[in-house]
PDB file of C-alpha atoms in Angstrom:
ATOM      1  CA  UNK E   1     -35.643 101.254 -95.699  1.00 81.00           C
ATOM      2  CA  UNK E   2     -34.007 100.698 -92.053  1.00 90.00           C
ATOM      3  CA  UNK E   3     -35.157 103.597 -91.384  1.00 93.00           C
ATOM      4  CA  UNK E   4     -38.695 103.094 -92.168  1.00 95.00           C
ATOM      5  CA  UNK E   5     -38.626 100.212 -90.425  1.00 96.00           C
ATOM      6  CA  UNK E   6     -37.317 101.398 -87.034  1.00 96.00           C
ATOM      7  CA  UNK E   7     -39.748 104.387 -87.380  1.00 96.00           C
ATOM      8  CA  UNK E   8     -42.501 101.780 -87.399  1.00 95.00           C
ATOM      9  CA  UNK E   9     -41.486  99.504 -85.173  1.00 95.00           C
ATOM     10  CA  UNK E  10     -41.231 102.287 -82.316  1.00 95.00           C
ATOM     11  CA  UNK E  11     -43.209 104.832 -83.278  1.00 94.00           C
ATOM     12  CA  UNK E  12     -45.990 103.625 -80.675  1.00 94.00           C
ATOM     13  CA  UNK E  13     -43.714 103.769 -78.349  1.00 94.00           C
ATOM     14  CA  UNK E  14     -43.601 108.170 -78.235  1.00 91.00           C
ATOM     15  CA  UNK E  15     -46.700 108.455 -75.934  1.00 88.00           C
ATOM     16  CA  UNK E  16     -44.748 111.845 -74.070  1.00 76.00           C
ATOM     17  CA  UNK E  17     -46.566 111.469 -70.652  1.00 80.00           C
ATOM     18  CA  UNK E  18     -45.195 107.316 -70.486  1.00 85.00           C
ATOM     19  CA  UNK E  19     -42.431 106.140 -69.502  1.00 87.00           C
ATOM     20  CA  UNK E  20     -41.432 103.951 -73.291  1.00 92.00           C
ATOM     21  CA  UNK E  21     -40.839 107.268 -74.727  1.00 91.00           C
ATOM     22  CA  UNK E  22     -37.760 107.439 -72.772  1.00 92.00           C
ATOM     23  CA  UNK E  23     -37.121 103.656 -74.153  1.00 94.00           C
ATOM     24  CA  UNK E  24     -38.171 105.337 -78.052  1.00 94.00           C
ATOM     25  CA  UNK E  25     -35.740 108.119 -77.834  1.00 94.00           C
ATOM     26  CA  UNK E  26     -32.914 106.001 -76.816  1.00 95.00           C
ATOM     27  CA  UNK E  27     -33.433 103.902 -79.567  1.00 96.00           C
ATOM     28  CA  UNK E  28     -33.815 106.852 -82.239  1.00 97.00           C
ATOM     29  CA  UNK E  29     -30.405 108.234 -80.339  1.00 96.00           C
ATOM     30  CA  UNK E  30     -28.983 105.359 -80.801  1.00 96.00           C
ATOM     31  CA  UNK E  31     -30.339 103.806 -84.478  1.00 96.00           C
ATOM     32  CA  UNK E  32     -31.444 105.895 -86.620  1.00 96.00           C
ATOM     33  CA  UNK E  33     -29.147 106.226 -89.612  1.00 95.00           C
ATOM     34  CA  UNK E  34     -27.762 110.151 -90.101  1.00 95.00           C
ATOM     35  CA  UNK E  35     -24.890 109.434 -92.645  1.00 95.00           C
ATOM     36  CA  UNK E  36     -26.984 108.635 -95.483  1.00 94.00           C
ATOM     37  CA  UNK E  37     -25.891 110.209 -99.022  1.00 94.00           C
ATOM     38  CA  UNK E  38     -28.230 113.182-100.072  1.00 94.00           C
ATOM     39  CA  UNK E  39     -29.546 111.168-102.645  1.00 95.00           C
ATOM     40  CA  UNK E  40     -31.155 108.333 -99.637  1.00 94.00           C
ATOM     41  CA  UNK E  41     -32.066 111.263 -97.635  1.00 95.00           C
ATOM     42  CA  UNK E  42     -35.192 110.671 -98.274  1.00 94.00           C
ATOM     43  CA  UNK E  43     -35.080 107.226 -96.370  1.00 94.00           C
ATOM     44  CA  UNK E  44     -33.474 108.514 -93.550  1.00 95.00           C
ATOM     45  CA  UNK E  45     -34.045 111.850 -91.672  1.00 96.00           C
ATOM     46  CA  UNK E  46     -36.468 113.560 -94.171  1.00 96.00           C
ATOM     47  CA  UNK E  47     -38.576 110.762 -92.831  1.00 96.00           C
ATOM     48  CA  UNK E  48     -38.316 111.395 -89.289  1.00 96.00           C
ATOM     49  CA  UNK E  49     -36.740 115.088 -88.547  1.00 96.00           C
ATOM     50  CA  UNK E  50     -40.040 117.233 -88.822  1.00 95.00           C
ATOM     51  CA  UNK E  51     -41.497 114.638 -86.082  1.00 95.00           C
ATOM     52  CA  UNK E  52     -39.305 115.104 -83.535  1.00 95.00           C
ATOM     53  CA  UNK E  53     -38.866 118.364 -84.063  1.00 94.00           C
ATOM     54  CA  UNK E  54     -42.259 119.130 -83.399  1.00 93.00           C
ATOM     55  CA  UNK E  55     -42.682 116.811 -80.310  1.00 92.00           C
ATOM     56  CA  UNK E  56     -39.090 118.269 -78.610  1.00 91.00           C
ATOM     57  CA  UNK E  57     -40.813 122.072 -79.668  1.00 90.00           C
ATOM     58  CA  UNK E  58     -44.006 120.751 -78.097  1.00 89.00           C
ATOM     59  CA  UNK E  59     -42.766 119.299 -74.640  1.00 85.00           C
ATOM     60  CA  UNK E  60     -41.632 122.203 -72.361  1.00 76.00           C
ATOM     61  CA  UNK E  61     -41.315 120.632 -68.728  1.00 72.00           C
ATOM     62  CA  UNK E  62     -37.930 119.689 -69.474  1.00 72.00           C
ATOM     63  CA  UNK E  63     -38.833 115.523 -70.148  1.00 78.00           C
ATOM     64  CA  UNK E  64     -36.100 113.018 -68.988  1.00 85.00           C
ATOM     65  CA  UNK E  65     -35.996 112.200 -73.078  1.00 89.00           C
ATOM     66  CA  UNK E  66     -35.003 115.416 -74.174  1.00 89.00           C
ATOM     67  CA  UNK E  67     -31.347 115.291 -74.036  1.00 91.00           C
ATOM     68  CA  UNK E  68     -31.989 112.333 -76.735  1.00 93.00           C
ATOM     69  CA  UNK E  69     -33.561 114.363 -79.041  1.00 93.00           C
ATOM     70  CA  UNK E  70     -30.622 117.086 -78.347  1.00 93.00           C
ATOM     71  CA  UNK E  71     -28.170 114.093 -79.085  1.00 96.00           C
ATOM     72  CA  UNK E  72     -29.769 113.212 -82.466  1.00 97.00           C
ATOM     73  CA  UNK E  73     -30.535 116.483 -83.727  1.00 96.00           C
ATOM     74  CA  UNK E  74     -26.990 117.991 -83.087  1.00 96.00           C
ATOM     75  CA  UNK E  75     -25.668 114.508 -85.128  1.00 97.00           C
ATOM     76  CA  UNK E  76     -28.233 114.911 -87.787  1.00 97.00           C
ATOM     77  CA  UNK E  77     -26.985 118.470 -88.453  1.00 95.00           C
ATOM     78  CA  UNK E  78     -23.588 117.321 -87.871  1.00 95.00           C
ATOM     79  CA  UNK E  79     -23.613 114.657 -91.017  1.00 96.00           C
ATOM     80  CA  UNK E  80     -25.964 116.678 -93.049  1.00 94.00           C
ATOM     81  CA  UNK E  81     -24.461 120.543 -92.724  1.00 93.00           C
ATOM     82  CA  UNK E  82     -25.771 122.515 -95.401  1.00 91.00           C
ATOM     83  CA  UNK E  83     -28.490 119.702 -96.328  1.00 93.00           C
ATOM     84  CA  UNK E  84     -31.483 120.815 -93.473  1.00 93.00           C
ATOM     85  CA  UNK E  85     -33.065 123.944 -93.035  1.00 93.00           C
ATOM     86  CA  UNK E  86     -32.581 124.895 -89.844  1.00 92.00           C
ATOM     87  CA  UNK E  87     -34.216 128.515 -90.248  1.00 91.00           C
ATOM     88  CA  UNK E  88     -37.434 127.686 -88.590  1.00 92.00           C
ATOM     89  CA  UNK E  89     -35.872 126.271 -85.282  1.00 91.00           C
ATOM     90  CA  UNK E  90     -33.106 128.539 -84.658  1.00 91.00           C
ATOM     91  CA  UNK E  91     -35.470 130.810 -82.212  1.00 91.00           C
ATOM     92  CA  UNK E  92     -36.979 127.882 -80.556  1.00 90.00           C
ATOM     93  CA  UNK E  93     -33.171 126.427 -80.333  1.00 89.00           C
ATOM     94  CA  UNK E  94     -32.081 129.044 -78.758  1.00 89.00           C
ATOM     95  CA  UNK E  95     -34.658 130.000 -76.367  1.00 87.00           C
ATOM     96  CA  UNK E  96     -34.555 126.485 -75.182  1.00 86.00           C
ATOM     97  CA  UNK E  97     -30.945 126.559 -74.953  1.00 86.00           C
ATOM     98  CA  UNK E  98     -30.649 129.902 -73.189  1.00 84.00           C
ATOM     99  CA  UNK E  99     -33.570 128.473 -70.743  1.00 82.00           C
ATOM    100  CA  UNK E 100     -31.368 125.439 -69.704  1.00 80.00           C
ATOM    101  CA  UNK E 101     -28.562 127.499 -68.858  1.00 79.00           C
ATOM    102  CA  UNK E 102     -30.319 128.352 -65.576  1.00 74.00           C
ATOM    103  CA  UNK E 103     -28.763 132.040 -65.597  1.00 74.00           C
ATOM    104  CA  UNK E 104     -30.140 134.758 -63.084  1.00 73.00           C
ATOM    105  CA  UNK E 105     -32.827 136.849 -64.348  1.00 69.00           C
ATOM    106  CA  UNK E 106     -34.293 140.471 -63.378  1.00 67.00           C
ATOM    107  CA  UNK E 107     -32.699 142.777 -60.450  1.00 65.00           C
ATOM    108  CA  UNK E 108     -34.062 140.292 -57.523  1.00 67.00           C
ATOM    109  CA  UNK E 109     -31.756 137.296 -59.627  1.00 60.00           C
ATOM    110  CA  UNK E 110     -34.560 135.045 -59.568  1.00 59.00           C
ATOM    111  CA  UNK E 111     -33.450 131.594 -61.343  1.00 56.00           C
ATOM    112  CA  UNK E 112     -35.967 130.972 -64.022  1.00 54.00           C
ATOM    113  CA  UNK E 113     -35.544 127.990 -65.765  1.00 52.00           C
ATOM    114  CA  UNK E 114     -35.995 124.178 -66.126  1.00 52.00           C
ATOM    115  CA  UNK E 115     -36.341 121.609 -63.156  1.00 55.00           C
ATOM    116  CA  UNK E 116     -33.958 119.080 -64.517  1.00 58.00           C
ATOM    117  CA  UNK E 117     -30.560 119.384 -65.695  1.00 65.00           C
ATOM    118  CA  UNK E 118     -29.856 121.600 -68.573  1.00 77.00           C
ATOM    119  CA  UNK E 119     -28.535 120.583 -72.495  1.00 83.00           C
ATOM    120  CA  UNK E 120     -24.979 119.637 -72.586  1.00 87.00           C
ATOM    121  CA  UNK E 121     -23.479 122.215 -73.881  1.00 86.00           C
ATOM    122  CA  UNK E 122     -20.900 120.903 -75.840  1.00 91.00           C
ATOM    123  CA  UNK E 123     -23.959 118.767 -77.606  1.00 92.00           C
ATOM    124  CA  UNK E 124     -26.138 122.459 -78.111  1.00 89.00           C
ATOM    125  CA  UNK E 125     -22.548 123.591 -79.549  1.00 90.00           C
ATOM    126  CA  UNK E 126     -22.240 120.751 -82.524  1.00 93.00           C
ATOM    127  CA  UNK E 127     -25.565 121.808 -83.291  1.00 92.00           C
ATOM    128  CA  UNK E 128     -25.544 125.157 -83.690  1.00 91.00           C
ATOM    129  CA  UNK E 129     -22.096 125.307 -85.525  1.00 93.00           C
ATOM    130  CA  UNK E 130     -23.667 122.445 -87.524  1.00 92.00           C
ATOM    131  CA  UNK E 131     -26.869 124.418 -88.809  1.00 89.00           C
ATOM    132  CA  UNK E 132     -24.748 127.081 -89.811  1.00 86.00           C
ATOM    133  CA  UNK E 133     -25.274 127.675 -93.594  1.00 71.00           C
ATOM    134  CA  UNK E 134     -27.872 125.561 -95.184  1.00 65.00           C
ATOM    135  CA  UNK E 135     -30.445 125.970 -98.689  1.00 63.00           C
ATOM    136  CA  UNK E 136     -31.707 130.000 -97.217  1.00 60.00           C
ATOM    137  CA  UNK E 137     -28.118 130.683 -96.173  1.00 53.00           C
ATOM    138  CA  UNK E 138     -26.794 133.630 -98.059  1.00 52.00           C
TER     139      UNK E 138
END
């Protein structure tokens, strides 16, 4: 119910082109509960995980609230391996990823990629080891 809670408390907060998104996404980094035992999961991330989801796959000029959403998403998978299917990000995750890497491209080696910083990439790592395996695993 926390979760719930939190969700509606700063949910009008995630406007992406203001500046108390960045305030939202800290606080969803920092609150939202990811431990939960599969049978609450439905009061914690199966609440919230589509959402975000959709809004990181949605914002592509690299917004400062990003890494957040990188932050909570490799934790979620972290404390939940085997419990999300991951299948229908893994493209997006790692096109994103391999765009914030910032690595030469063509035969002139233009640098195509993102105006900010990239992912951490020890945070990108947690998550992808994390999704590993899941419900459509086989």
């Amino acid at each position: 119910e926390s979760s719930a809670e939190m969700l509606e408390e700063w949910r009008p907060l995630l406007c992406p082109f203001d500046v108390t998104t960045c305030k939202a996404m800290s606080y969803f980094e920092m609150f939202l509960p990811t431990t939960l035992p599969p049978e609450h999961h439905d009061k914690g991330f199966k609440l919230w995980l589509d959402e975000l989801l959709k809004m990181w796959d949605n914002c592509h000029n690299c917004p400062s609230w990003e890494q957040n959403l990188v932050n909570l998403f490799a934790r979620v998978a972290l404390d939940n391996i085997g419990y999300i299917d991951w299948s229908p990000w893994v493209s997006k995750l790692f096109t994103r990823l391999l765009r914030s890497l910032n690595l030469p491209v063509g035969s002139k080696q233009l640098q195509v990629g993102r105006a900010g910083g990239g992912y951490d990439v020890a945070v990108a790592g947690i998550w992808i080891v994390s999704m590993m395996g899941g419900p459509k695993s086989e």
